[in-house]
mmCIF file of C-alpha atoms in Angstrom:
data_model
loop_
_atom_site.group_PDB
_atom_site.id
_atom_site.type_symbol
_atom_site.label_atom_id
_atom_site.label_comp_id
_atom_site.label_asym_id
_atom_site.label_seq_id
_atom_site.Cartn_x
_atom_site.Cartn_y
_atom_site.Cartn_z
ATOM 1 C CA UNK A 1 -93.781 75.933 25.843
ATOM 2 C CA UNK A 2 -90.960 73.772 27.245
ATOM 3 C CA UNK A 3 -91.846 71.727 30.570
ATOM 4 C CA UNK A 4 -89.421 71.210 33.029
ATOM 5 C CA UNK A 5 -89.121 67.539 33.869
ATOM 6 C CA UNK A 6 -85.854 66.129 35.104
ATOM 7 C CA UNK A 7 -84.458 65.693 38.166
ATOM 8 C CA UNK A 8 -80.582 66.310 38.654
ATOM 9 C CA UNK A 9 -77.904 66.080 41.530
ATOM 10 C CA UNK A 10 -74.998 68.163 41.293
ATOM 11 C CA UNK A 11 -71.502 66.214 42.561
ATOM 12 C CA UNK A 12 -68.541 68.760 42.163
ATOM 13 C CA UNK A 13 -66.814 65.211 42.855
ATOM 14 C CA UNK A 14 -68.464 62.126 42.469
ATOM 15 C CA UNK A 15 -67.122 59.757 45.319
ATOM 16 C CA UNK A 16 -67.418 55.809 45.953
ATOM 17 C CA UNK A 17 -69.850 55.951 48.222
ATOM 18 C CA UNK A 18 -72.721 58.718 46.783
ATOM 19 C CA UNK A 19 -72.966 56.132 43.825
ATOM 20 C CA UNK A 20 -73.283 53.347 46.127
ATOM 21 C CA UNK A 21 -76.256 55.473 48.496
ATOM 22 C CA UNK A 22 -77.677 56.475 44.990
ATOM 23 C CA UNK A 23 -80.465 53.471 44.436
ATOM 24 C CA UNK A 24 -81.734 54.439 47.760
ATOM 25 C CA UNK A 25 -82.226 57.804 46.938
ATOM 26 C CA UNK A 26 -85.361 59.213 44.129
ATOM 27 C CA UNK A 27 -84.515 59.127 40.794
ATOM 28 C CA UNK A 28 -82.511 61.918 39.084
ATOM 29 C CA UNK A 29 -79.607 62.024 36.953
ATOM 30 C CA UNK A 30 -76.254 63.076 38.478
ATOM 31 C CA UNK A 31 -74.207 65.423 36.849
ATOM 32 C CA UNK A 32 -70.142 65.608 38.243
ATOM 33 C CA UNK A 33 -67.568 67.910 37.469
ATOM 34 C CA UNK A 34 -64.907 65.381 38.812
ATOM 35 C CA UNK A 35 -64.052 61.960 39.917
ATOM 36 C CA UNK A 36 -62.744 60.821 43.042
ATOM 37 C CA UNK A 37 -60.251 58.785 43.236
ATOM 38 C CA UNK A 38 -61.608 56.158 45.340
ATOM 39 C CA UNK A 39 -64.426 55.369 42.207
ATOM 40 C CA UNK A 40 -63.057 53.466 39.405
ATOM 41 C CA UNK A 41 -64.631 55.335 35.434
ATOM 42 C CA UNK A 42 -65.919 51.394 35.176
ATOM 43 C CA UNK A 43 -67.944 51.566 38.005
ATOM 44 C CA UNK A 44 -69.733 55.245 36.856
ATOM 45 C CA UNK A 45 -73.664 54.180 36.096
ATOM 46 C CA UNK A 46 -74.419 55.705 32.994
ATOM 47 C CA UNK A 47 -76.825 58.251 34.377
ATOM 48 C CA UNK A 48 -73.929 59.929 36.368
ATOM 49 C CA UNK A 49 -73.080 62.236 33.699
ATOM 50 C CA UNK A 50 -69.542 64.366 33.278
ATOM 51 C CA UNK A 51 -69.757 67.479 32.878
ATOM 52 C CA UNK A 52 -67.803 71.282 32.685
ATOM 53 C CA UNK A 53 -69.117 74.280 33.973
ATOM 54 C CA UNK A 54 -69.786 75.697 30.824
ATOM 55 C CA UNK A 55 -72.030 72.006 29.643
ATOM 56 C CA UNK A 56 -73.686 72.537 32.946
ATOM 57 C CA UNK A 57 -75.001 75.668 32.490
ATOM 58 C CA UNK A 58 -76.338 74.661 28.494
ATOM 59 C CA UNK A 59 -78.071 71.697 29.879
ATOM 60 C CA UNK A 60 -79.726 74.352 32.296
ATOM 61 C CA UNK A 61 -80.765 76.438 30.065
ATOM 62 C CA UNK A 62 -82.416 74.310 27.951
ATOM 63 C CA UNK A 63 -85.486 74.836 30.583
ATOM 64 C CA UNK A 64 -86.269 70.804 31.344
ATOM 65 C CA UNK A 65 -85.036 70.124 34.892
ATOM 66 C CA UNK A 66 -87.521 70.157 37.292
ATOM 67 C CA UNK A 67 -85.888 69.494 40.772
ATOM 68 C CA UNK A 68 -82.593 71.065 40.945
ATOM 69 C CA UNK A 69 -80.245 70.007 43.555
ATOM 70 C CA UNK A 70 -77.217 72.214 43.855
ATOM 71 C CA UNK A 71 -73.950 72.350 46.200
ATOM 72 C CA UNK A 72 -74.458 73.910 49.654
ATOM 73 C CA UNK A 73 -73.896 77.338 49.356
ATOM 74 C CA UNK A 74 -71.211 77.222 52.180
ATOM 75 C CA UNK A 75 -69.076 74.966 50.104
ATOM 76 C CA UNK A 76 -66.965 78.195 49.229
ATOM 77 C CA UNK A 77 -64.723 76.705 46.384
ATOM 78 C CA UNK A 78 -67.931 75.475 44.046
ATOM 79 C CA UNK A 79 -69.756 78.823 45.583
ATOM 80 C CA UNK A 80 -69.540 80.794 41.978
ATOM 81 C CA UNK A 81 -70.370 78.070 39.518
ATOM 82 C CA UNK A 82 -72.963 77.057 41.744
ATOM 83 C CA UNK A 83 -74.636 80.560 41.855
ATOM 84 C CA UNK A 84 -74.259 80.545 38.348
ATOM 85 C CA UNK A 85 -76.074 77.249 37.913
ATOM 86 C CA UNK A 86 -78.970 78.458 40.079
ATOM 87 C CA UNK A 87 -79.011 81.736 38.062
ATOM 88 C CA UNK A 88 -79.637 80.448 34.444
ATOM 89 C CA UNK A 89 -82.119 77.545 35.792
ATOM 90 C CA UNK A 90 -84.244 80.432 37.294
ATOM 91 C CA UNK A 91 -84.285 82.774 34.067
ATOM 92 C CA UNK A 92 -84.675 79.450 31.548
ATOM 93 C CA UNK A 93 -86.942 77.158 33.304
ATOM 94 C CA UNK A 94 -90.159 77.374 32.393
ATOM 95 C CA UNK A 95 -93.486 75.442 34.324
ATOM 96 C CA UNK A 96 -93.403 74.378 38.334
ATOM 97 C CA UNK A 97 -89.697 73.934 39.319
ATOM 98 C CA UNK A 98 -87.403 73.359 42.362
ATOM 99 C CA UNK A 99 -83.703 74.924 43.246
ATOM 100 C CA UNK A 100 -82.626 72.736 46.813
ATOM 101 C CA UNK A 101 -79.907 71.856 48.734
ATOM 102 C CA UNK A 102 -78.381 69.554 51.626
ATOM 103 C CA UNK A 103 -76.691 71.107 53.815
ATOM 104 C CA UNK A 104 -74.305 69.691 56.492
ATOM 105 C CA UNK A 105 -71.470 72.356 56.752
ATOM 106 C CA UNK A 106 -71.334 73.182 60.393
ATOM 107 C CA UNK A 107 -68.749 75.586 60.289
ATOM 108 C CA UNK A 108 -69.449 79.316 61.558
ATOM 109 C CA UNK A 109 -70.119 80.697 57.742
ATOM 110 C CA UNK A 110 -67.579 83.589 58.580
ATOM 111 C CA UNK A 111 -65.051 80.558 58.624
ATOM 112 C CA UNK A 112 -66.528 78.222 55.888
ATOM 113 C CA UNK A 113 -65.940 81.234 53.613
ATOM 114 C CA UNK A 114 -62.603 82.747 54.307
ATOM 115 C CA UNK A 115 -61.153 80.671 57.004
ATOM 116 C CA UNK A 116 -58.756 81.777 59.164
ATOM 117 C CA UNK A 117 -58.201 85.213 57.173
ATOM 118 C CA UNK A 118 -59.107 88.194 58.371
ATOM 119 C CA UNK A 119 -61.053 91.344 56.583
ATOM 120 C CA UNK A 120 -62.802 93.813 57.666
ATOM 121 C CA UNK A 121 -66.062 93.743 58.804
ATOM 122 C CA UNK A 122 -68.121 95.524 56.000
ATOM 123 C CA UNK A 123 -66.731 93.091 53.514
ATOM 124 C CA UNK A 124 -67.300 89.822 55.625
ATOM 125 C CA UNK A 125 -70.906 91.564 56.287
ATOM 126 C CA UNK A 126 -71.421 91.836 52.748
ATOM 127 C CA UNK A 127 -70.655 88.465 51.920
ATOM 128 C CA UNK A 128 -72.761 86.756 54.180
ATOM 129 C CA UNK A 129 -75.725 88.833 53.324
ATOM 130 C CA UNK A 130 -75.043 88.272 49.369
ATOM 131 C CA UNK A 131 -74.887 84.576 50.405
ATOM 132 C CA UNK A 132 -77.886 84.812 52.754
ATOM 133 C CA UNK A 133 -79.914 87.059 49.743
ATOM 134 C CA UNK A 134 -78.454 84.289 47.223
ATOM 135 C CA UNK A 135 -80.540 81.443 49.346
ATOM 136 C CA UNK A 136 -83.584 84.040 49.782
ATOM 137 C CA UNK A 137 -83.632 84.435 46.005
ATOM 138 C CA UNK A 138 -82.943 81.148 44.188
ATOM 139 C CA UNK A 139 -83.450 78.231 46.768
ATOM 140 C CA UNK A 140 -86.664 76.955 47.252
ATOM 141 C CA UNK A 141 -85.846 74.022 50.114
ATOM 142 C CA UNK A 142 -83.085 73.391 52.500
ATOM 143 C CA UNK A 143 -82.401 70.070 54.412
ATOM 144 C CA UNK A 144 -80.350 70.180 56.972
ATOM 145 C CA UNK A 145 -77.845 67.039 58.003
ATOM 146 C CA UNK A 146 -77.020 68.332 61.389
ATOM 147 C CA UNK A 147 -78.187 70.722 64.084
ATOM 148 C CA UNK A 148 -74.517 71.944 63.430
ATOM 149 C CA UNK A 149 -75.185 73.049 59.960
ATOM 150 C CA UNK A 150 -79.074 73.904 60.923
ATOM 151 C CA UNK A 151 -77.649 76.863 63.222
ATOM 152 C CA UNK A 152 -74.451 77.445 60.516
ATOM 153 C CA UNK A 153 -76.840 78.255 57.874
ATOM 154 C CA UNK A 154 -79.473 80.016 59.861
ATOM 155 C CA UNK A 155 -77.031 82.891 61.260
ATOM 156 C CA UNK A 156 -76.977 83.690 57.401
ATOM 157 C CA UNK A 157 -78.962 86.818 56.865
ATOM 158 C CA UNK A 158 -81.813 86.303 55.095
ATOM 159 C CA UNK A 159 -82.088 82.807 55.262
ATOM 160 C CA UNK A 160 -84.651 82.181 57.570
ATOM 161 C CA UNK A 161 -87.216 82.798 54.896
ATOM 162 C CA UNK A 162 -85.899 79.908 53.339
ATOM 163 C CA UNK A 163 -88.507 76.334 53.515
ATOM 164 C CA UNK A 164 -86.211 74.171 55.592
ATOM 165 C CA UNK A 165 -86.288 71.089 57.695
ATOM 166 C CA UNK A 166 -83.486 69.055 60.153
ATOM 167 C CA UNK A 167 -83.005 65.338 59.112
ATOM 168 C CA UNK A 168 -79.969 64.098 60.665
ATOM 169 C CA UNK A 169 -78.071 62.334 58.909
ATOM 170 C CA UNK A 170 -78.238 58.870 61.121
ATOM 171 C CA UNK A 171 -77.522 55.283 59.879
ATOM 172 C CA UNK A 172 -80.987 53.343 59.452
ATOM 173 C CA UNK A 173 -81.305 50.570 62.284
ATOM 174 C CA UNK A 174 -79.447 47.148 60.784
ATOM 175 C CA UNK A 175 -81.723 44.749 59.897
ATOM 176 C CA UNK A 176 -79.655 42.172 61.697
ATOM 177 C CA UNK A 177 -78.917 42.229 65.779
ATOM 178 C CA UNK A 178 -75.506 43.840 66.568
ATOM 179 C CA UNK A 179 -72.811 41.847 68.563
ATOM 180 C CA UNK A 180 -73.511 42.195 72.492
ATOM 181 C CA UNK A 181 -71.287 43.813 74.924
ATOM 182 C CA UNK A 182 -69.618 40.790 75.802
ATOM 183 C CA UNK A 183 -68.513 40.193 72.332
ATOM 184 C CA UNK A 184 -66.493 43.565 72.037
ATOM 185 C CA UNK A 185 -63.486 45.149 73.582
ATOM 186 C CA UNK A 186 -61.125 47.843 72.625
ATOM 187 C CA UNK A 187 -60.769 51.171 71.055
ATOM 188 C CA UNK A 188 -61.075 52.100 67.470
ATOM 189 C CA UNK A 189 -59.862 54.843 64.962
ATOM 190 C CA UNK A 190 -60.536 54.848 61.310
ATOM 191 C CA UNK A 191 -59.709 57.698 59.081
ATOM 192 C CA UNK A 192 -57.136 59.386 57.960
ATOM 193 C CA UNK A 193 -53.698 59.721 59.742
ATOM 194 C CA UNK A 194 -53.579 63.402 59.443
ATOM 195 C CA UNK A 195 -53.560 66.278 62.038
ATOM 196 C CA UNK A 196 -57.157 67.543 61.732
ATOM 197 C CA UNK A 197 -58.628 63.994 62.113
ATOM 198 C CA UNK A 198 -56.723 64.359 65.556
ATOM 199 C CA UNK A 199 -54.327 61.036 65.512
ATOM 200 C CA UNK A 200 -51.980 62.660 67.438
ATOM 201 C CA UNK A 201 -54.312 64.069 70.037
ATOM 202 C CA UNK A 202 -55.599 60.301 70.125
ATOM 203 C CA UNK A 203 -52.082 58.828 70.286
ATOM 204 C CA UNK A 204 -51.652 61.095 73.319
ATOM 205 C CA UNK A 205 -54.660 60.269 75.095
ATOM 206 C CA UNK A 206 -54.197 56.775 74.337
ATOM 207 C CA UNK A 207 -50.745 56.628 76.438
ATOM 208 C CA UNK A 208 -52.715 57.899 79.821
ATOM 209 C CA UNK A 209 -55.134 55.209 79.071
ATOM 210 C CA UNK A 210 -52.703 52.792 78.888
ATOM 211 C CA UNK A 211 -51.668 53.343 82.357
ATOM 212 C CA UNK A 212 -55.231 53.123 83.478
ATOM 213 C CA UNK A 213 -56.404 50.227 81.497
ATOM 214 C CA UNK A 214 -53.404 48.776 80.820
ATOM 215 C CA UNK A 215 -54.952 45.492 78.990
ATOM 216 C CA UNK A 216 -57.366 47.931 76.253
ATOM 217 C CA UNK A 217 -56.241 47.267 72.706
ATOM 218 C CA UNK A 218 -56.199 50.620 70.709
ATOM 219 C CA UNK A 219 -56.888 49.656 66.455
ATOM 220 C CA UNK A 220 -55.643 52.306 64.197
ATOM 221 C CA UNK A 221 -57.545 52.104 60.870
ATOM 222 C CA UNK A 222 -56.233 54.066 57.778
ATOM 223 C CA UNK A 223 -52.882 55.990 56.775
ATOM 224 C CA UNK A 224 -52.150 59.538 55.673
ATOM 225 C CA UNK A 225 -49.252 62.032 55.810
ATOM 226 C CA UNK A 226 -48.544 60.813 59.505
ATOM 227 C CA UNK A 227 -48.516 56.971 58.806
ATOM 228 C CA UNK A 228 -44.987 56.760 59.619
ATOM 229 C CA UNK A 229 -45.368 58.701 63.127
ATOM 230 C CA UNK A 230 -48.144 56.544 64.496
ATOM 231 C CA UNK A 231 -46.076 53.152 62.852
ATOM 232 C CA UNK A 232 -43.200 54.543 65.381
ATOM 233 C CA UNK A 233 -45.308 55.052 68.182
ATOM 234 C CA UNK A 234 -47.184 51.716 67.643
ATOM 235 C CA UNK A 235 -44.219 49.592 68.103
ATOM 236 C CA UNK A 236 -43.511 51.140 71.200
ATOM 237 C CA UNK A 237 -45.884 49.099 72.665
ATOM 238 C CA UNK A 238 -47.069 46.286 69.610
ATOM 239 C CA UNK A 239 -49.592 44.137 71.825
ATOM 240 C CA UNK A 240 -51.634 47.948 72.809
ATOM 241 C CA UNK A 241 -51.748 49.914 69.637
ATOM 242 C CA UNK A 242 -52.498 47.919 66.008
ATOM 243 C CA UNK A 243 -52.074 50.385 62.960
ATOM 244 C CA UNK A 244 -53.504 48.327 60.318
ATOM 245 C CA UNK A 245 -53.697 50.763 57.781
ATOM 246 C CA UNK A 246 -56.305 51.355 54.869
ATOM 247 C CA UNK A 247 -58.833 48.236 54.957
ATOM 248 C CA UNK A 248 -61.772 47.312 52.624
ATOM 249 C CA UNK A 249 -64.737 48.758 53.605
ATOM 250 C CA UNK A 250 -66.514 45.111 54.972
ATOM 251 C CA UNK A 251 -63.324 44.582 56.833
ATOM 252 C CA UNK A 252 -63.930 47.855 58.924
ATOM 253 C CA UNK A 253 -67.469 46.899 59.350
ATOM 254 C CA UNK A 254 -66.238 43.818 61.105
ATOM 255 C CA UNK A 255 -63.603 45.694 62.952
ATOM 256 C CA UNK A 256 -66.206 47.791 64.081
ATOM 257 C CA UNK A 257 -68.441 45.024 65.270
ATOM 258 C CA UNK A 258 -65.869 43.813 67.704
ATOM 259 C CA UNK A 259 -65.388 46.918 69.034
ATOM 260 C CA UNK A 260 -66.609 49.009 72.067
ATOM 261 C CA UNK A 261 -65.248 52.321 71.352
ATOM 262 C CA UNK A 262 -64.550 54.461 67.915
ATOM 263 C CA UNK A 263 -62.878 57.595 69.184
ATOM 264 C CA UNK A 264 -62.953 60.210 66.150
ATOM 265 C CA UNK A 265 -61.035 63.508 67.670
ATOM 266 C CA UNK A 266 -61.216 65.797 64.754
ATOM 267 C CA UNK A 267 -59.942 69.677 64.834
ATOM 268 C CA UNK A 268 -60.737 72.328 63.101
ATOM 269 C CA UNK A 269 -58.507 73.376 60.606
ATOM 270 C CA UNK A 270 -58.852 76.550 58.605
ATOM 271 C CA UNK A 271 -62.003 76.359 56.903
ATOM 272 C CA UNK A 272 -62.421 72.708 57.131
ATOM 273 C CA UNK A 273 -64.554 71.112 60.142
ATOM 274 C CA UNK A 274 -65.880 67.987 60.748
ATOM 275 C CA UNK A 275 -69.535 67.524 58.883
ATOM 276 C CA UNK A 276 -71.241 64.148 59.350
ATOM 277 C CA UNK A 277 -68.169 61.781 59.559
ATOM 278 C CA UNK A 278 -68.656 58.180 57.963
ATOM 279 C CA UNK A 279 -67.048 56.577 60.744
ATOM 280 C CA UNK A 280 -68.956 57.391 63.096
ATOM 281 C CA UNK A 281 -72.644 57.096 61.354
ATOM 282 C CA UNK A 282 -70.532 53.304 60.473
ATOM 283 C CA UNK A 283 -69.788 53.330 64.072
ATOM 284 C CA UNK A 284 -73.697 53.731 65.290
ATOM 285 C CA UNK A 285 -74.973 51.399 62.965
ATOM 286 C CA UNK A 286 -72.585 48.698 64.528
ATOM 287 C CA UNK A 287 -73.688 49.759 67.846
ATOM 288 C CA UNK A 288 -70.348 51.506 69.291
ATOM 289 C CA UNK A 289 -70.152 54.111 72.265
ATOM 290 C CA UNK A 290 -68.874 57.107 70.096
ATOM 291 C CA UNK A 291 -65.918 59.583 71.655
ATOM 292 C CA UNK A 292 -66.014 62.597 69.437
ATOM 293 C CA UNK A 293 -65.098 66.317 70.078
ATOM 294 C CA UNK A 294 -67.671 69.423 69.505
ATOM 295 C CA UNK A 295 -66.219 70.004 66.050
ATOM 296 C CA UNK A 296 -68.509 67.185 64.349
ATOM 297 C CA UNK A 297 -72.044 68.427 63.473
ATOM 298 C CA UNK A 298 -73.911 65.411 65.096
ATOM 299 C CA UNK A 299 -72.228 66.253 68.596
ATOM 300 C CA UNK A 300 -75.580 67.724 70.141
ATOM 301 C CA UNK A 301 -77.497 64.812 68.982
ATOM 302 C CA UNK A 302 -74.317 62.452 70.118
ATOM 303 C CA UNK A 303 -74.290 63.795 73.283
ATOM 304 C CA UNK A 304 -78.079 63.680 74.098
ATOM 305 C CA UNK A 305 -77.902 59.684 73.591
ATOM 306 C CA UNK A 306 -74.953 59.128 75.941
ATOM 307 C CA UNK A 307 -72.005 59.043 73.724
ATOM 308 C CA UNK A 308 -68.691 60.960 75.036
ATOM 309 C CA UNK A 309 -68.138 64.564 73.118
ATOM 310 C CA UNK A 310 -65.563 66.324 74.375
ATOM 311 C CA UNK A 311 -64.696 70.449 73.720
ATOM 312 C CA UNK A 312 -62.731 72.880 75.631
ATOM 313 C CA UNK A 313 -64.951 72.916 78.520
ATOM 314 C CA UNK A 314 -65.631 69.080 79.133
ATOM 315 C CA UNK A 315 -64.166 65.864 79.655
ATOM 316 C CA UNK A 316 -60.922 65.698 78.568
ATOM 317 C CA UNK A 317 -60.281 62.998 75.871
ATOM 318 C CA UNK A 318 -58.220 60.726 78.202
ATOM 319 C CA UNK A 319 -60.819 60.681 80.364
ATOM 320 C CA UNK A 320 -63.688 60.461 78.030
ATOM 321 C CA UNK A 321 -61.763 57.662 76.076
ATOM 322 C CA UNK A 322 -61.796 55.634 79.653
ATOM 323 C CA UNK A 323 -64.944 56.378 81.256
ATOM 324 C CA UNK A 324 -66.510 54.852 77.865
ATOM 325 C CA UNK A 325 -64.242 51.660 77.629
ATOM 326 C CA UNK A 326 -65.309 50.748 80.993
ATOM 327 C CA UNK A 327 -68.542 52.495 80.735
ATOM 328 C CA UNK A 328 -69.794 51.647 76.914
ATOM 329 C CA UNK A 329 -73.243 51.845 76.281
ATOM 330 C CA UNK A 330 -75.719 48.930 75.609
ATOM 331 C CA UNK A 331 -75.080 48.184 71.262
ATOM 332 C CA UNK A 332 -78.952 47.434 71.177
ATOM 333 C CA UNK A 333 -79.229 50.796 72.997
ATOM 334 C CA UNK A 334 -77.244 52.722 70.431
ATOM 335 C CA UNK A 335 -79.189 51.141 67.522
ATOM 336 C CA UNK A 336 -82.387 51.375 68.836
ATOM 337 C CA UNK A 337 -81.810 55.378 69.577
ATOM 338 C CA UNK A 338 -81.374 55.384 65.220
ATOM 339 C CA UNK A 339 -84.137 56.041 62.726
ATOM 340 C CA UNK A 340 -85.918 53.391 60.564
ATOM 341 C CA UNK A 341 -84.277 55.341 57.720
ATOM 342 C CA UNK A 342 -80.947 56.305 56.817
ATOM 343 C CA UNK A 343 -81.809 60.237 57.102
ATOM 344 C CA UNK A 344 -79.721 61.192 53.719
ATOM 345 C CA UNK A 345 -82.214 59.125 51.672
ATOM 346 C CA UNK A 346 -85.431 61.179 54.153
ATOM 347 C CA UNK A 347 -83.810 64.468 53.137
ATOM 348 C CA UNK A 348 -83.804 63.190 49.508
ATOM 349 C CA UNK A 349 -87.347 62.749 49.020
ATOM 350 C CA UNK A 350 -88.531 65.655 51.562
ATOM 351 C CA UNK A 351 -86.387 67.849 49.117
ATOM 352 C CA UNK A 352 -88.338 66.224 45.861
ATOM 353 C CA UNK A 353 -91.592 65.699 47.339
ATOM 354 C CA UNK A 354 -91.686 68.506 49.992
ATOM 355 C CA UNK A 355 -93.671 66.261 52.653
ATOM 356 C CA UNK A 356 -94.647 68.468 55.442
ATOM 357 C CA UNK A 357 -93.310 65.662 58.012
ATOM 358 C CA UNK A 358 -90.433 64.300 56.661
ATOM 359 C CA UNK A 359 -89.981 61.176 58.505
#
């Protein structure tokens, strides 16, 4: 008899940075259907291994993975291949075995699935109960990124049978003291320049802080569809607003450093809403005051540690944006709130392991 053995991650696209978090991580080969465009084929480690849906599911049913970590089930588009996946390994695996997944999607799942399209209710119904009965049936663990996605996922029927555990996923503290208060000043955006990463809500808040603090510097990191709009608006006022578009990645990590503020304003739009956000787990580890709206899935844990969220019922994000430039929190403070360890690479070995406590 066969005897399941491998361990495998499952990238529907393999991006710069999950190769770069993937030494800190337990071993396991990765399998990708694509390539982002941000990682080079040279820089691919050769147990990152290509493959087609069709290659996927032979490797599975050759009965030897052990640990198999799969998509989130929310992420509609890969939704059927990944059922499939999780299908075969459960019929062909023989011997002790694991199906798992990380889950961060914080959108309602009514949303993640459709969006903004409307059906009627006994069809939505039935596909959040096939999806709920799908995690029920074939997934043994579930670690959750976010309370966002914790509360997403758990409004799934079904689900709450499922072995789960919240690990936020939260920069480790840097092993190096973060620049003091005195050493920052200024506002700072990095992303895209597009409307659901909410430049232009920014670009609008930004002008009623001007007339407040009229000597705050406002750094615009990264370009996009709307590049041209926010180059306009920038030279309105060139000593207040710096667009210096799309930076290496050690260059925004000093940017960052000399900052007080990141302001991240994303929106929902259709099915998309903001999961973990980069820049702003980048952001904590450098020890910035965070301004961020309800629509990112670490807002609960942001607000409960004295950064600035704002939503329809709060502070509105010209006022949140000034309150925290002349009101920033303590850097040491915001590191120090952090875990020892990043909480992507605790979620990875509490989903291989299964430690009852997983920090």
């Amino acid at each position: 008899m066969r005897t399941a053995n491998r361990s495998v991650r499952i990238y529907p696209e393999l991006r710069a940075a999950q190769v770069q978090r993937d030494s800190k991580l337990m071993p396991a080969e990765g399998w990708f259907f694509d390539r982002n465009y941000d990682l080079p084929a040279g820089d691919v480690p050769g147990h990152f291994v290509p493959m087609s849906t069709r290659s996927a599911l032979r490797a599975v049913a050759r009965g030897d993975v052990r640990v198999l970590e799969v998509p989130e089930l929310l992420w509609a588009r890969e939704l059927p291949r990944t059922v499939a996946v999780l299908l075969v390994h459960k019929i062909c695996t023989r011997g002790p075995s694991q199906r798992v997944f990380y889950g961060i999607e914080n959108n309602e799942p009514q949303r993640a699935l459709f969006g903004t399209k409307s059906y009627p209710k006994p069809v939505v119904a039935l596909a959040l109960a096939l999806v709920g009965g799908t995690a029920r049936l074939l997934i043994d663990a579930i670690a959750f990124g976010s309370q966002g996605a914790q509360r997403s996922y758990q409004s799934l029927p079904f689900l709450r049978g499922v072995s789960n555990a919240l690990i936020e996923e939260l920069p480790a503290q840097p092993p190096t003291q973060v620049p003091g208060p005195s050493d920052r000043r200024g506002a700072i955006f990095v992303g895209a320049l597009e409307p659901r990463k909410g430049i232009a809500q920014l670009q609008a808040a930004w002008e009623k802080v001007e007339q407040a603090l009229p000597e705050e510097v406002l750094t615009i990191v990264g370009d996009g569809p709307l590049s041209d709009e926010v180059l306009k608006w920038s030279r309105l006022k060139p000593d207040r607003r710096k667009p210096v578009g799309p930076l290496p990645h050690a260059r925004v990590a000093g940017l960052l450093g000399e900052s007080a503020v990141l302001v991240a304003p994303s929106q929902r739009d259709g099915r998309w809403r903001e999961q973990i956000s980069l820049p702003i787990k980048e952001a904590l580890a450098a020890g910035v005051t965070v301004v961020s709206t309800s629509d990112t899935g670490l807002s609960s844990w942001l607000a409960a540690h004295g950064h600035f969220i704002v939503d329809r019922t709060g502070l509105a994000l010209p006022e949140a944006v000034e309150t925290a430039l002349t009101q920033p929190l303590d850097p040491r403070a915001v590191v120090a709130a952090l875990p020892a360890e990043d909480g992507r690479v605790v979620a990875d070995r509490w989903l291989r392991v299964g430690q009852e406590d997983p920090r």
